[in-house]
Coordinates of C-alpha atoms in Angstrom, one line a residue:
M1 CA 103.8 151.1 105.1
L2 CA 101.4 148.7 107.0
E3 CA 99.3 146.9 104.3
F4 CA 97.5 143.8 104.2
A5 CA 95.8 142.7 101.0
R6 CA 92.1 142.1 100.8
W7 CA 92.6 138.5 99.6
K8 CA 94.6 137.8 102.7
Y9 CA 91.8 139.1 104.9
A10 CA 89.4 136.8 102.9
L11 CA 91.7 133.9 103.4
M12 CA 92.1 134.6 107.1
A13 CA 88.3 134.9 107.5
L14 CA 87.7 131.7 105.6
L15 CA 90.3 129.7 107.6
I16 CA 88.8 130.9 110.9
A17 CA 85.3 130.1 109.8
V18 CA 86.3 126.6 108.6
S19 CA 88.4 126.0 111.7
A20 CA 85.5 127.0 113.9
L21 CA 83.1 124.7 112.1
Y22 CA 85.3 121.6 112.2
A23 CA 86.4 122.3 115.8
L24 CA 82.8 122.5 116.8
P25 CA 82.0 118.8 117.0
N26 CA 84.5 118.5 120.0
V27 CA 82.0 120.5 122.0
F28 CA 79.5 117.7 121.9
P29 CA 80.1 114.9 124.4
Q30 CA 79.6 111.2 123.5
D31 CA 76.7 109.2 125.0
P32 CA 77.6 105.8 126.7
A33 CA 75.9 103.3 124.6
V34 CA 75.3 99.5 124.0
Q35 CA 75.6 98.5 120.4
V36 CA 73.9 95.3 118.9
T37 CA 75.0 93.9 115.6
A38 CA 74.0 90.9 113.8
G39 CA 76.0 87.7 114.1
R40 CA 75.4 84.5 112.3
G41 CA 71.6 84.0 111.8
G42 CA 70.8 87.4 113.3
V43 CA 68.2 89.7 111.5
M44 CA 68.4 93.5 112.0
D45 CA 64.9 94.8 111.9
D46 CA 62.3 96.8 113.8
A47 CA 61.1 93.7 115.7
L48 CA 64.6 93.5 117.2
V49 CA 64.5 97.1 118.4
E50 CA 61.1 96.5 120.1
R51 CA 62.5 93.2 121.8
I52 CA 65.5 95.2 123.1
R53 CA 63.3 98.2 124.3
G54 CA 60.8 95.6 125.9
S55 CA 63.6 93.8 127.8
L56 CA 65.1 97.0 129.2
Q57 CA 61.6 98.2 130.3
S58 CA 60.8 94.8 131.9
A59 CA 64.1 95.0 133.8
N60 CA 63.3 98.6 134.9
L61 CA 66.6 99.9 133.4
G62 CA 66.6 103.4 132.2
F63 CA 67.9 104.5 128.7
R64 CA 67.8 107.6 126.6
S65 CA 66.8 105.9 123.3
V66 CA 66.8 102.6 121.4
A67 CA 67.1 103.0 117.6
M68 CA 68.5 101.6 114.4
E69 CA 71.6 103.6 113.5
Q70 CA 73.8 102.7 110.4
G71 CA 72.9 99.1 110.4
A72 CA 73.1 98.5 114.1
V73 CA 70.8 99.0 117.1
L74 CA 72.1 101.6 119.4
V75 CA 70.9 101.9 123.1
R76 CA 71.9 105.3 124.4
L77 CA 72.3 105.6 128.1
D78 CA 72.8 108.2 130.8
S79 CA 76.0 106.9 132.5
V80 CA 78.9 104.6 131.8
D81 CA 78.0 102.6 135.1
A82 CA 74.8 101.2 133.5
Q83 CA 76.5 99.8 130.4
S84 CA 77.4 96.4 131.7
Q85 CA 74.0 95.7 133.2
V86 CA 72.2 96.8 130.2
A87 CA 74.4 94.7 127.9
S88 CA 73.8 91.6 130.1
V89 CA 70.0 92.1 129.9
I90 CA 70.1 92.6 126.1
E91 CA 72.3 89.4 125.6
T92 CA 69.8 87.3 127.7
A93 CA 66.9 88.6 125.8
I94 CA 68.2 88.3 122.1
G95 CA 70.4 85.2 122.3
D96 CA 73.6 84.3 120.6
D97 CA 72.5 85.2 117.1
Y98 CA 73.7 88.9 117.9
V99 CA 76.9 90.5 119.1
V100 CA 76.5 93.0 121.9
A101 CA 79.2 95.5 122.6
L102 CA 79.9 98.5 124.9
N103 CA 80.4 101.6 122.9
L104 CA 80.4 105.4 122.8
A105 CA 77.8 107.1 120.5
S106 CA 78.4 110.5 118.9
T107 CA 76.0 113.4 119.6
V108 CA 77.3 115.6 116.9
P109 CA 74.3 117.1 115.0
A110 CA 73.4 115.4 111.6
W111 CA 73.9 118.6 109.7
L112 CA 77.5 118.9 111.1
E113 CA 78.1 115.3 110.3
S114 CA 76.9 115.8 106.8
L115 CA 79.7 118.4 106.2
G116 CA 82.3 115.9 107.5
G117 CA 82.4 117.3 111.1
K118 CA 83.7 114.7 113.6
S119 CA 85.2 114.9 117.1
M120 CA 88.9 114.3 117.6
V121 CA 89.9 110.7 118.1
L122 CA 90.9 110.0 121.7
G123 CA 93.7 107.6 122.5
L124 CA 93.6 104.8 125.0
D125 CA 95.0 106.9 127.8
L126 CA 92.1 109.4 127.4
L127 CA 89.2 107.6 126.2
G128 CA 89.9 104.3 128.0
G129 CA 90.0 100.8 126.4
V130 CA 91.9 97.5 126.6
H131 CA 95.5 96.6 126.4
F132 CA 96.6 93.0 125.3
L133 CA 100.0 91.4 125.5
M134 CA 99.8 88.4 123.1
E135 CA 102.4 85.6 122.6
V136 CA 102.9 83.4 119.5
D137 CA 102.5 79.7 120.2
E138 CA 106.0 78.7 118.8
Q139 CA 105.2 74.9 118.7
A140 CA 102.1 75.4 116.8
A141 CA 103.8 77.7 114.4
I142 CA 106.6 75.1 113.6
E143 CA 104.0 72.3 113.3
K144 CA 102.0 74.4 110.8
R145 CA 105.1 75.1 108.8
L146 CA 106.1 71.4 108.8
D147 CA 102.5 70.3 107.7
G148 CA 102.8 72.6 104.8
M149 CA 106.2 71.2 104.0
V150 CA 104.7 67.7 103.9
D151 CA 102.5 68.6 101.1
D152 CA 105.2 70.3 99.3
I153 CA 107.6 67.4 99.5
R154 CA 105.0 65.0 98.3
A155 CA 104.3 67.2 95.3
L156 CA 108.0 67.6 94.6
L157 CA 108.8 63.9 94.7
R158 CA 105.8 63.3 92.3
E159 CA 107.1 66.0 90.0
R160 CA 110.6 64.3 89.9
S161 CA 109.0 60.8 89.5
L162 CA 110.6 59.8 92.7
H163 CA 108.4 57.1 94.3
Y164 CA 107.6 57.2 98.0
T165 CA 105.4 55.1 100.2
A166 CA 104.9 57.6 103.0
V167 CA 105.7 61.2 104.0
N168 CA 104.5 62.1 107.4
R169 CA 105.2 64.6 110.1
T170 CA 106.3 63.1 113.5
G171 CA 106.9 65.8 116.1
E172 CA 109.2 68.3 114.7
T173 CA 110.6 66.1 111.9
I174 CA 109.3 64.8 108.6
E175 CA 109.9 61.2 107.9
I176 CA 110.1 60.1 104.2
S177 CA 109.9 56.5 103.1
L178 CA 111.0 55.7 99.5
R179 CA 110.2 52.7 97.6
D180 CA 113.7 52.1 96.5
A181 CA 117.0 52.7 98.4
T182 CA 118.5 54.0 95.1
E183 CA 116.2 57.0 95.1
R184 CA 117.2 58.3 98.5
D185 CA 120.0 60.5 97.5
P186 CA 118.3 62.1 94.5
A187 CA 115.2 62.8 96.8
A188 CA 117.4 64.5 99.3
A189 CA 119.1 66.6 96.7
A190 CA 115.9 67.5 95.2
I191 CA 114.5 68.6 98.6
L192 CA 117.5 70.6 99.6
A193 CA 117.5 72.3 96.3
V194 CA 113.9 73.6 96.7
M195 CA 114.1 74.0 100.5
P196 CA 117.4 75.4 101.4
G197 CA 116.3 75.9 105.1
V198 CA 115.7 72.2 105.7
Q199 CA 118.4 69.8 107.0
M200 CA 118.4 66.1 105.9
T201 CA 119.4 63.1 107.8
N202 CA 119.6 59.5 106.8
D203 CA 118.1 56.7 108.8
P204 CA 121.0 54.3 109.4
A205 CA 118.7 51.3 110.1
T206 CA 117.0 51.6 106.8
A207 CA 118.5 52.6 103.4
N208 CA 115.2 53.9 101.9
K209 CA 114.3 56.5 104.7
L210 CA 115.1 60.1 105.1
T211 CA 114.3 62.6 108.0
A212 CA 113.7 66.3 107.3
S213 CA 113.7 69.1 109.9
L214 CA 114.1 72.9 110.0
N215 CA 117.6 74.1 110.7
P216 CA 118.1 76.5 113.7
E217 CA 118.4 79.6 111.3
Q218 CA 115.3 78.7 109.3
R219 CA 113.4 78.0 112.6
V220 CA 114.3 81.6 113.9
A221 CA 113.5 83.1 110.5
M222 CA 110.2 81.3 110.3
L223 CA 109.2 82.4 113.8
D224 CA 110.2 86.0 113.0
G225 CA 108.1 85.9 109.7
A226 CA 105.1 84.5 111.6
L227 CA 105.3 87.2 114.1
E228 CA 105.4 90.0 111.4
Q229 CA 102.7 88.3 109.4
N230 CA 100.5 88.2 112.6
M231 CA 101.1 91.9 113.2
V232 CA 100.0 92.7 109.7
T233 CA 97.0 90.5 110.0
L234 CA 95.9 92.0 113.3
R235 CA 96.3 95.5 112.0
N236 CA 94.1 94.7 108.8
R237 CA 91.5 92.8 110.8
I238 CA 91.2 95.7 113.5
N239 CA 91.1 98.4 110.8
E240 CA 88.5 96.6 108.7
L241 CA 86.3 96.1 111.7
G242 CA 86.4 99.8 112.5
V243 CA 88.3 100.0 115.7
T244 CA 89.7 103.5 115.7
E245 CA 93.5 104.0 115.8
P246 CA 94.6 100.7 117.1
I247 CA 98.2 100.2 118.3
V248 CA 99.8 97.0 117.3
Q249 CA 103.5 96.7 118.2
R250 CA 106.1 94.0 118.5
Q251 CA 107.6 93.3 121.9
G252 CA 110.6 91.0 121.9
S253 CA 110.8 88.0 119.6
T254 CA 107.4 86.3 120.4
R255 CA 105.0 88.9 121.7
I256 CA 102.8 91.6 120.3
V257 CA 101.1 94.5 122.1
V258 CA 97.5 95.5 121.0
Q259 CA 95.8 98.5 122.3
L260 CA 92.2 99.3 121.4
A261 CA 91.0 102.7 122.5
G262 CA 87.3 103.1 123.3
V263 CA 86.7 99.4 123.7
Q264 CA 85.5 98.6 127.2
D265 CA 84.0 95.1 126.6
T266 CA 87.0 92.7 126.8
A267 CA 85.2 89.7 125.5
R268 CA 84.2 91.7 122.3
A269 CA 87.8 92.9 121.9
K270 CA 89.1 89.3 122.2
K271 CA 86.7 88.2 119.5
I272 CA 87.8 91.0 117.3
I273 CA 91.5 90.2 117.6
G274 CA 91.3 86.4 118.0
A275 CA 88.6 85.3 115.6
T276 CA 89.7 83.8 112.4
A277 CA 87.5 82.6 109.6
T278 CA 88.6 81.0 106.4
L279 CA 87.5 78.7 103.6
E280 CA 88.8 75.3 102.7
Y281 CA 88.1 73.6 99.3
R282 CA 88.0 69.9 99.6
A283 CA 87.2 67.0 97.4
V284 CA 84.1 64.9 98.3
A285 CA 85.2 61.4 99.3
E286 CA 83.5 58.2 98.4
G287 CA 81.4 56.3 101.0
D288 CA 78.2 56.5 103.0
A289 CA 78.3 59.6 105.2
Y290 CA 75.3 58.5 107.2
A291 CA 76.9 55.1 108.0
A292 CA 80.2 56.8 108.9
R293 CA 78.2 59.1 111.3
D294 CA 76.2 56.2 113.0
T295 CA 79.1 53.7 113.3
G296 CA 82.0 56.0 113.7
R297 CA 83.8 54.2 110.9
V298 CA 85.4 56.8 108.5
P299 CA 87.6 55.9 105.6
P300 CA 91.3 56.4 106.3
D301 CA 91.7 59.1 103.6
A302 CA 88.6 61.0 104.7
R303 CA 87.0 63.2 107.4
L304 CA 83.4 63.6 108.5
Y305 CA 82.0 67.0 108.3
Y306 CA 78.5 68.4 108.7
R307 CA 76.4 70.7 106.6
R308 CA 74.7 73.7 108.0
D309 CA 71.2 72.6 107.0
K310 CA 69.5 69.8 108.8
G311 CA 68.1 66.6 107.4
V312 CA 64.7 65.0 107.7
D313 CA 65.8 63.5 111.1
G314 CA 66.5 67.0 112.4
K315 CA 70.3 66.4 112.6
P316 CA 72.9 68.1 110.5
V317 CA 73.5 66.4 107.2
P318 CA 76.9 64.6 107.2
V319 CA 79.4 64.7 104.4
L320 CA 82.5 62.8 103.9
L321 CA 85.5 64.9 102.5
K322 CA 89.1 64.1 101.6
K323 CA 91.7 64.9 104.2
S324 CA 93.9 66.7 101.7
V325 CA 92.9 70.5 101.0
I326 CA 92.7 71.6 97.4
A327 CA 93.1 75.3 98.4
S328 CA 92.6 77.2 101.7
G329 CA 92.3 80.8 103.0
D330 CA 96.1 81.1 103.2
Q331 CA 96.3 81.2 99.5
L332 CA 93.7 83.9 98.9
T333 CA 94.7 87.2 97.6
G334 CA 91.2 88.9 97.2
A335 CA 87.7 88.4 98.3
T336 CA 84.7 90.5 97.7
S337 CA 81.0 89.8 98.6
G338 CA 77.9 90.4 96.5
I339 CA 74.7 88.7 95.2
D340 CA 74.9 86.0 92.6
A341 CA 73.0 87.1 89.5
Q342 CA 71.6 83.7 88.6
S343 CA 70.4 82.4 92.0
G344 CA 70.0 85.6 93.9
T345 CA 71.9 84.3 96.9
P346 CA 74.9 85.8 98.8
K347 CA 78.3 85.0 97.2
V348 CA 82.1 85.7 97.8
D349 CA 84.2 86.2 94.7
V350 CA 87.5 84.6 95.6
T351 CA 90.9 85.2 94.0
L352 CA 93.7 82.7 94.7
N353 CA 97.5 83.1 94.5
P354 CA 99.4 81.4 91.7
M355 CA 100.1 78.3 93.7
G356 CA 96.6 78.0 94.9
G357 CA 95.3 78.6 91.4
Q358 CA 97.4 76.0 90.0
H359 CA 96.2 73.4 92.6
M360 CA 92.7 74.4 91.8
F361 CA 93.2 74.1 88.0
E362 CA 94.8 70.7 88.4
F363 CA 92.0 69.4 90.6
T364 CA 89.2 70.6 88.4
R365 CA 90.9 69.5 85.2
D366 CA 91.2 65.9 86.6
N367 CA 87.7 65.8 88.4
V368 CA 85.1 67.2 86.2
G369 CA 81.8 65.6 87.1
K370 CA 83.0 64.9 90.7
G371 CA 82.0 66.7 93.9
M372 CA 83.9 69.5 95.6
A373 CA 82.8 71.0 99.0
V374 CA 83.5 74.4 100.5
V375 CA 84.1 74.3 104.3
F376 CA 83.7 77.4 106.4
V377 CA 86.2 77.3 109.3
E378 CA 85.8 79.8 112.2
R379 CA 88.0 79.9 115.4
T380 CA 86.9 82.2 118.1
P381 CA 88.3 82.7 121.6
D382 CA 86.2 81.5 124.4
T383 CA 86.3 81.9 128.3
K384 CA 85.3 79.1 130.7
V385 CA 85.3 79.0 134.4
V386 CA 86.6 75.7 135.8
D387 CA 86.9 75.2 139.5
G388 CA 86.5 78.9 140.1
Q389 CA 89.2 79.8 137.7
T390 CA 88.9 81.6 134.4
L391 CA 90.5 79.6 131.4
Q392 CA 91.0 81.0 128.0
T393 CA 90.2 78.5 125.4
S394 CA 89.2 78.6 121.7
R395 CA 86.2 77.2 119.9
T396 CA 86.5 76.0 116.3
V397 CA 83.5 75.6 114.0
E398 CA 83.8 73.7 110.8
E399 CA 80.8 73.7 108.5
V400 CA 80.2 72.6 105.0
I401 CA 78.6 75.5 103.4
S402 CA 78.1 74.1 99.8
V403 CA 78.7 70.9 97.9
A404 CA 78.7 71.2 94.2
T405 CA 79.6 69.2 91.1
V406 CA 82.7 70.4 89.2
Q407 CA 81.1 71.5 85.8
G408 CA 84.3 72.8 84.2
V409 CA 88.0 73.7 84.6
F410 CA 88.8 76.9 86.6
G411 CA 91.8 78.2 88.4
R412 CA 92.6 81.4 90.3
Q413 CA 89.1 83.1 90.1
F414 CA 85.7 81.7 91.0
Q415 CA 82.8 82.3 93.4
T416 CA 81.5 80.7 96.6
T417 CA 77.9 80.5 97.4
G418 CA 75.8 78.9 100.2
L419 CA 76.1 81.6 102.7
D420 CA 73.1 82.5 104.9
S421 CA 72.9 86.3 104.4
P422 CA 74.6 89.2 102.6
E423 CA 76.0 90.3 106.1
E424 CA 77.6 86.9 106.5
A425 CA 79.1 87.1 103.1
A426 CA 80.5 90.6 103.8
Q427 CA 81.9 89.4 107.1
L428 CA 83.6 86.4 105.5
A429 CA 85.0 88.5 102.7
L430 CA 86.4 91.0 105.3
L431 CA 88.1 88.2 107.4
L432 CA 89.5 86.6 104.2
R433 CA 90.9 89.9 103.0
A434 CA 92.4 90.5 106.5
G435 CA 94.1 87.1 106.4
S436 CA 94.6 84.3 108.9
L437 CA 97.2 84.3 111.6
A438 CA 100.4 82.6 110.6
A439 CA 100.6 81.1 114.0
P440 CA 98.2 80.8 116.9
M441 CA 98.5 83.4 119.6
E442 CA 97.6 83.4 123.3
I443 CA 96.7 86.6 125.4
V444 CA 99.1 86.4 128.3
E445 CA 98.2 89.8 129.7
E446 CA 95.2 91.9 129.6
R447 CA 94.6 95.4 131.1
I448 CA 91.5 97.7 131.1
V449 CA 92.0 101.5 131.2
G450 CA 88.7 102.5 132.5
P451 CA 86.7 105.5 131.1
S452 CA 86.9 107.2 134.5
L453 CA 90.7 107.1 134.5
G454 CA 90.6 108.4 130.9
A455 CA 88.3 111.1 131.8
E456 CA 90.6 112.2 134.7
N457 CA 93.5 112.3 132.2
I458 CA 91.4 114.5 129.9
R459 CA 90.6 116.9 132.9
A460 CA 94.1 117.1 134.0
G461 CA 95.4 117.6 130.4
V462 CA 92.8 120.2 129.5
A463 CA 93.4 121.9 132.7
A464 CA 97.1 122.1 132.1
V465 CA 96.6 123.6 128.6
T466 CA 93.9 126.0 129.8
Y467 CA 95.9 127.3 132.8
S468 CA 99.0 127.8 130.6
F469 CA 96.9 129.6 128.0
I470 CA 95.1 131.8 130.6
F471 CA 98.5 132.7 132.1
V472 CA 100.0 133.6 128.7
L473 CA 96.9 135.8 127.9
V474 CA 97.2 137.7 131.1
F475 CA 100.9 138.1 130.7
F476 CA 100.7 139.4 127.2
V477 CA 98.0 141.9 128.0
V478 CA 100.0 143.3 130.9
Y479 CA 103.4 143.3 129.2
Y480 CA 102.5 144.2 125.6
K481 CA 99.1 146.1 126.1
M482 CA 97.3 146.4 122.9
F483 CA 99.7 144.1 120.9
G484 CA 99.3 141.7 123.8
V485 CA 95.6 141.6 122.9
I486 CA 96.6 141.0 119.3
T487 CA 98.9 138.2 120.2
N488 CA 96.1 136.6 122.3
L489 CA 93.8 136.7 119.3
A490 CA 96.5 135.0 117.3
L491 CA 97.1 132.3 119.9
F492 CA 93.4 131.6 120.1
I493 CA 93.3 131.2 116.2
N494 CA 96.3 128.9 116.4
L495 CA 94.6 126.7 119.0
L496 CA 91.3 126.7 117.0
M497 CA 93.2 125.6 113.8
V498 CA 95.1 122.9 115.6
V499 CA 91.9 121.3 117.0
A500 CA 90.2 121.6 113.6
V501 CA 93.0 120.1 111.6
M502 CA 93.3 117.0 114.0
S503 CA 89.6 116.6 113.8
I504 CA 89.6 116.7 110.0
I505 CA 92.5 114.3 109.4
G506 CA 91.3 111.9 112.2
A507 CA 94.6 112.2 114.2
T508 CA 94.6 110.5 117.6
L509 CA 94.8 112.8 120.6
T510 CA 96.7 111.2 123.5
L511 CA 98.2 112.6 126.7
P512 CA 101.5 113.2 124.9
G513 CA 99.4 114.9 122.2
L514 CA 98.1 117.2 124.8
A515 CA 101.6 117.8 125.9
G516 CA 102.3 118.6 122.2
I517 CA 99.4 121.1 122.1
A518 CA 100.8 122.9 125.3
L519 CA 104.2 123.0 123.6
T520 CA 102.7 124.5 120.6
V521 CA 101.2 127.3 122.7
G522 CA 104.7 127.9 124.0
M523 CA 106.2 128.0 120.5
S524 CA 103.5 130.3 119.3
V525 CA 104.4 132.6 122.2
D526 CA 108.0 132.6 121.2
A527 CA 107.2 133.7 117.7
N528 CA 104.9 136.5 118.9
V529 CA 107.6 137.6 121.4
L530 CA 110.0 137.9 118.6
I531 CA 107.7 140.0 116.6
N532 CA 106.7 142.4 119.4
E533 CA 110.4 142.8 120.6
R534 CA 111.3 143.6 117.0
I535 CA 108.6 146.3 116.9
R536 CA 110.0 147.7 120.0
E537 CA 113.5 147.8 118.5
E538 CA 112.2 149.7 115.4
L539 CA 110.6 152.3 117.6
R540 CA 113.7 152.8 119.5
A541 CA 115.5 153.3 116.4
G542 CA 113.3 156.3 115.5
N543 CA 111.0 154.8 113.0
T544 CA 107.4 155.8 112.8
P545 CA 104.9 153.5 114.5
L546 CA 103.4 152.1 111.1
T547 CA 106.9 151.5 109.7
S548 CA 107.9 149.8 112.9
I549 CA 104.9 147.4 112.8
A550 CA 105.6 146.5 109.1
N551 CA 109.4 146.1 109.7
G552 CA 108.9 144.1 112.9
Y553 CA 106.7 141.5 111.1
T554 CA 108.9 141.4 108.0
K555 CA 112.3 141.0 109.8
A556 CA 111.0 138.6 112.5
A557 CA 109.5 136.3 109.8
G558 CA 112.7 134.8 108.6
T559 CA 113.9 134.0 112.1
I560 CA 110.5 132.5 113.0
A561 CA 110.6 130.3 109.9
D562 CA 114.1 129.0 110.6
A563 CA 113.3 128.1 114.2
N564 CA 110.1 126.3 113.3
L565 CA 111.7 124.5 110.3
T566 CA 114.2 122.9 112.7
A567 CA 111.3 121.9 115.0
I568 CA 109.4 120.4 112.2
L569 CA 112.3 118.3 111.1
A570 CA 112.6 117.1 114.7
G571 CA 108.9 116.2 114.7
V572 CA 109.3 114.4 111.4
A573 CA 112.0 112.4 112.9
L574 CA 109.9 111.6 116.0
F575 CA 107.0 110.4 113.7
I576 CA 109.2 108.2 111.5
F577 CA 111.3 106.5 114.2
G578 CA 108.8 106.8 117.1
T579 CA 106.1 104.4 118.1
G580 CA 102.7 104.8 119.8
P581 CA 102.6 107.9 122.1
V582 CA 105.7 109.4 120.5
K583 CA 103.9 109.3 117.1
G584 CA 100.9 111.0 118.7
F585 CA 103.2 113.8 120.2
A586 CA 104.9 114.3 116.8
V587 CA 101.7 114.6 114.9
T588 CA 100.3 117.2 117.3
L589 CA 103.6 119.1 117.3
I590 CA 103.9 119.2 113.5
I591 CA 100.4 120.5 113.1
G592 CA 100.8 123.0 115.9
I593 CA 104.1 124.3 114.4
L594 CA 102.5 124.9 111.0
T595 CA 99.4 126.7 112.4
S596 CA 101.5 128.7 114.7
M597 CA 103.6 130.0 111.8
Y598 CA 100.4 131.2 110.2
S599 CA 98.8 132.6 113.1
A600 CA 101.9 134.5 114.4
V601 CA 103.2 135.9 111.1
S602 CA 100.1 136.3 109.0
A603 CA 97.0 136.4 111.2
S604 CA 98.4 138.6 113.8
R605 CA 99.6 141.0 111.2
G606 CA 96.2 141.1 109.6
I607 CA 94.6 142.0 113.0
A608 CA 97.3 144.8 113.5
S609 CA 96.7 146.2 110.0
L610 CA 93.0 146.2 110.8
I611 CA 93.6 148.2 114.0
Y612 CA 96.4 150.5 112.9
G613 CA 96.4 150.4 109.1
S614 CA 94.0 153.3 108.5
R615 CA 95.5 155.6 111.2
R616 CA 98.0 157.6 109.1
K617 CA 98.8 160.1 111.8
L618 CA 99.5 157.6 114.5
S619 CA 102.2 158.9 116.8
D620 CA 102.5 156.2 119.5
L621 CA 101.9 152.5 119.9
S622 CA 100.5 150.5 122.9
I623 CA 103.3 148.0 123.1

C-alpha cells in the first residue's frame, strides 16, 4: 500500500527548511561600494572613517553609509555609476597610504550570515569583472635562469677545487675563465654532469675559457616550467587575496588568461596579479655608505641601498650591501606573521628550502659577529601617460628593513623583524607564501565586462529559467491534474535545493550554469513524467489507485536512477576535462541531477502519500 515513514517526512521537512534558509541570502541584492584598506603606512581607525565621510560631504556626493567592516572602510552607495567618482574623491583625500577599490557589499542580515548563509557566487559573465591576457617575457625568463646558473657554476667549481678567474653572463651565454688551461676539460665535465640541459663550447682563441648556454630542448622546457609556475603563483596569490573564483588558464606556449569576477577597478586588479614582494638576505659590505651616496663611488662588489627610516639630515639612511644574495624569496617554503615576544614588534617567521638553508648555514657559520641585512623588494605595475598614450610600466622598491649582527649559526628556520605594522607583516607573509613569478609577465590584452552587461545576462538567464518553469507548471496541471500539482511542488523543491547547495558550497554561477539549471528542470520533468505515466499504466492494468501510486513510484525509480547515473558520469567527465564555463555547467548539472532524483522519487511520493495515503476507499485518481 501507499506508505511513507514518519522519519522520511521529518527528513523532507528538514531538507526543505534548510534549503529555504540557505537559498534566502540570494534574495538580498548587493550594494555598490568603495572599499578602503591599509597600504604601507596606512592606519585603519575611526579618524579615517570621518576623513572619508567629510571628503564625500564636501564634494556633495551621496552615499548610504560609511563604516568600518571587517578591517576595511566600506562606503555603500546607491548606484554603480557613482563608484568611480566616489573612489577618485577618496583617493585624493587620503593619499597613497591606502588602497581604494570598487566592490560589491553584501546586504545579507547579520543573523543569517552568522548561520553561514551567503549568496551564490556569480561568474564574470553575470557579475562583471576584468579579463586579462598575460604574456611571459621569454628573454627575462632565460636571463633569470642563466643568472641562477652563474651562481651554481661558481659553487660547483669551488666544490671541485677547480680555480676560475671569472664566471659571468653575457647575453644568453655564460663565459667561464679558468686559471689553468688543464682544468678546462674537468670543469666542462663537472658542469655537464650536474646540468644536463647545458651545452658547452670551447673558445678556440684561448685554452682556458668555456662558454655555457641552454640547449634548445632545455630552453623550451624551462619556458614551459616558468609558465606553469606562474599559473600556480597567480592562483595562490589571487586566492589568498580573496578574489572569488578566479579563472587562470594557459593559452598557447607563452600566455595565461586571468579572469576576476566582480572586480571593476582594473588598476586594483593589475596590482593584485602583478605585484610581487620578496625578501633578500645580503651581507653588509665594508666601506662608508654615506661617502658612497654623496660621491657615487660604490665598491665593485657592493650595491648601495637605503633603509626605511631617515637620518638626522632627513634623508633615508644609506647601507652598503654585497651584490651576492645569501638567500631570497625563491627559496622560501613557508612564511607566517606574528609578534616578536621579546621586542613586541611585527615579525615574519621564515622557512627556507634545503638549498637556501644550506647557504644560510654556511654564511652564518663563517660570519658570526658580522652584519647581515634584510632587503624588502616589491615590484608593482604602474600606468603612465606619455604623449597622450597610456604605457604599462613597473615600479620596483628595494628597502633595507633591518640590519643585524649575526649572533650565532642558523639554517632553514629563523625570523625577520623591522616591519612597520602587523598588517604589513601579514601582507608580506601572504605574498611570500604565494611565491614569486618565475618570469616577468606583461598584460597584452585587458577587457572589462561591465556590471550592466552582467545584469542583462542575469535578467536573460533568470527569464529563461522562469518562463520554462512556468510553462512546465501550467502544462503539468493541465495534463496530469492533481498529480501535476504534486509534480510542480517537487520541481519547486528541486530548484530550492539546487540554489541552496550552490550557495552552501560556494559554487560559481555562470551563464552556462544557468543553462545547467534549466536543463536540470527538464531532467526533473522527465523523471516525473516517467512516474506519472507508470501510475497511469498501473491503473489501466486494473490495480487500485493506492496500489497504482505505490507501484508507479517503485517501478519508475530504477529507470530514473539508471538514466540519472549516466548523466552524472557525463557531468563528472565534463568537470574533470573541461575548463572555465564548462566546469560551471558541470557543477550545476551534477548538483541538479542529485537533487532532482530526491525530489522526483522521494519528495513527490511523500506529498502523494500525504494527500492520498489516508483515503482507504479511494476509487479514482486525478491524473
